[in-house]
């Protein structure tokens, strides 16, 4: 066949962000090959190959329809991999939220472990709470066979990018039958000293059969700077394991944050994953849970608070592959000013996943005329004996509830605040660990109280009011 | 005679452009219990809503004086703090707002308004424990969110319980009997009667005479098409029970035509 | 498996009752599509130049488009060159009265249970019947004309009311709208046109029956309903097709326009041939239906009962532009055997105080896939917009799928949007309970399914509701497992 006239280029050149990050990685390849084991270098290369291939998603991508990543192009992001560990005096963390939490703390500063700021208690045999940078020497085999085996790099370009560029993160392993008494606090500090750095934390949390733990991932900025955080966490919960996982994201209002949590659950395991997000200019948080054994249960419970021009995006596909499992997703968003909330949740019930009990709700409270909410709660069901419901609401405070409170003597602004607090409380009250729930309640409370009266909003749609009457 | 608690003069009001109240006048003195009866759609609940200041109700004319001030000028919360209490026909469920927190906030707003110091948690608990027994309610209720998951009877009893805590000068009971079985009705009525004093007053809005067996009114007013067409003593309620509303409608019609 | 369910399973073998082929000669264009075919269609219909131009513009646009693949349905690619785009019964009747209708054709409609005479005498329903691509009979025209109502085939309307057609054609669904709407705009052969003048309440239900008869043809009809200020019309459409082993394409466009205080109620009972149990044959039903509530206080209500077609892909929508306008969508979609349906609605709130209600009931049996897909969009200007959506799925058997894909986009804080969805199955205990009370399994299933669909059936005109219930029973036979 004769060649036709020049075909249009079906593979447009990669966007500048993809190109920049790919080049930044490639420039380190040689160095990495010298200092890292071959399997790890191969893992990284697979990650960057995938990332370079697919590039950053665009609005044409159904899964990214409402989240425009164009603002990333305003910066030339450099991964922190291979950079020196920044020094941070202990005082820098004074007065930090969750600072008085008992238990282990692992601190990572701009993506690198800081031994000085971390403290780990001595645990029973088999318990590992360590940064990768140290665990690599002692637990190389365990890491080699699990790392990158659970978070599927085809699920998101950001997973692929993280697999290539991750610098450090937590490796936690709780052996069979062991329950940790105290929560583990994983603190990821972004100093903001180098605007434009791209921090790639990577966590691997393994709970063996009958094990239990409470683990907090905490992301925080010390200064207002356009940094990028792209975190991936792999959680594997063995048979009958119990885990409470909390993700608190409070980065600066100029930063970008991408978080991906892979949850793999064996039979009768129970994972409650909470995420409270109030920071970042643009953030996207994905859960990727698989209920792989009968009787597994998972709760995904999220609260997003946004104001100014923040964009909060949550995305999850809950995969039910086995019978008698339960999953419940509750996501509430409070959107003030010109902020935007995006929610995409899908419950997938595969053939044979009978007696599934799945529920999903997404509620959005719009506090201003310019706030926007987009919600796509979806069900995809291939088994008949299941209980599945979902619901979504978008709206303002219930005027009847406001009136009821006012009719009891409570001033309007207070009434509105009470209702906003209770809307947020629906989520925070599901946190089981008392100390954490109280601490997070306080953070949420402070955020809500920081809203000014005008942001709490008063809207008379009808424009009629009984106070106005002729004389 | 002392100053009236409530003095309504030729009140005309409506909602969404429809006229509902067509000129109502009513005076309530301290210590009195008034009942407003009427068929569906006569304007009973509109009256309650206008008195409490619900959004969307437009006052077209007339005046309402409450304890010497112009009630219609006040925001709903100001009316409540001055001692006007509406027992809602459909108490609102507020998931996530704890009942104790809610009621303590309401009580302290009222106290602040009257120049009193706020009650603390202990004082409040002692106070509510007394009151809650009056309504035969379980103390657990205080730990639950406001009205959320309450049965119909519990919601109505909860309204009267709040009334007991807030001790209003004027309580407007909007169809408090609707949806209540006879035992719950007795408990609610008993609570209302125990709260009666020479200093306060009650306005009982109801479709049926049944409630008035338990809460005995001093005056009964019949509301039809937005007007009070007849007023009398408690025997008027019995007559309505026996003969229905039609005869009044006919007599009223005859009177206006002649 | 319990005995009750075994019994249910036996019912899963019932046949399509409308699958006969009528022996009517037809004038058919050879398969294939190019500009010439478009010109031929226009020529045979003796159309004015402007309409031909419009068709050609649509055709040229269509050539630049690609088939959509986002619906949750799977089928081999359609060969658009293997389809004949025009088929008309040859003895084309010039119909002044029903008596002149070809007796064979009359028989066809009788078999369908829609005897035109019967309809005329008994129901007081005005019927326009479209066989393959051409409208063959319209009843009650004279009665309607007295009220100033125009109810005719689309071709007649083009001849007799060219200005009205030209003004509104494509105003709600432009030919650029989507792949199948563009195709329809290029090759549509006939359909119904309905015009209700200002202030007129149409005194009877208007009805169109669509029938595909000829083999290897596509059906591309077009319906346009215009309700002027303060008018009201209730419009019904029904569809059947013969059993054939190959797939046939049906790509219709329906446009509704409601001016100030006008109300249009549009009901569909769609029972195109669904294919056999193995998924051979059946209609591909790719339809664009949209209503524009242009005037204030206007209302458009879609009610659909979808039991037929191998693949259904349609989203009857409402664009709520006028203040206080109301959009409604009530749907029952039943899929059995290998049927696939991806259906739902779009409610686009543009005006203040606009309200919409969505009630969708999906029933999936056999190896069928049934998806609800719906968009509720509130634009910043739609103050106090309200939407309530309820989407329920019923699964019968463990080989089928039921999916729900709502899209909610809210840009106004005074709006209130609520969406709820549930999934359930017919329980063995429910069947047993009915059996124990002396009700046969088949009847029990019908009873439970009808109960599930009740909210939608009550929106249908009486005669249609009865028909829909029967249809559901027939379609469900043999579906329970």
GROMACS .gro file of C-alpha atoms in nm, chain A residues 463-471, chain B residues 12-14 50 53-62 70-75 79:
model
   30
  463UNK     CA    1  -3.593   3.726   4.950
  464UNK     CA    2  -3.897   3.743   5.174
  465UNK     CA    3  -3.865   3.783   5.542
  466UNK     CA    4  -4.128   3.820   5.809
  467UNK     CA    5  -3.950   4.111   5.970
  468UNK     CA    6  -4.033   4.335   5.679
  469UNK     CA    7  -4.389   4.450   5.696
  470UNK     CA    8  -4.579   4.766   5.611
  471UNK     CA    9  -4.668   5.023   5.871
  483UNK     CA   10  -5.294   3.997   5.762
  484UNK     CA   11  -5.027   3.769   5.622
  485UNK     CA   12  -4.954   3.519   5.350
  521UNK     CA   13  -4.582   3.437   6.164
  524UNK     CA   14  -4.095   3.465   6.249
  525UNK     CA   15  -4.047   3.185   5.998
  526UNK     CA   16  -3.884   3.292   5.670
  527UNK     CA   17  -4.104   3.326   5.367
  528UNK     CA   18  -4.412   3.455   5.547
  529UNK     CA   19  -4.506   3.806   5.445
  530UNK     CA   20  -4.695   4.028   5.681
  531UNK     CA   21  -4.927   4.251   5.479
  532UNK     CA   22  -5.080   4.452   5.758
  533UNK     CA   23  -5.183   4.478   6.123
  541UNK     CA   24  -4.349   4.515   6.831
  542UNK     CA   25  -4.300   4.142   6.780
  543UNK     CA   26  -4.284   4.163   6.400
  544UNK     CA   27  -3.971   4.380   6.417
  545UNK     CA   28  -3.778   4.109   6.596
  546UNK     CA   29  -3.566   3.829   6.450
  550UNK     CA   30  -3.854   3.658   6.999
   0.00000   0.00000   0.00000
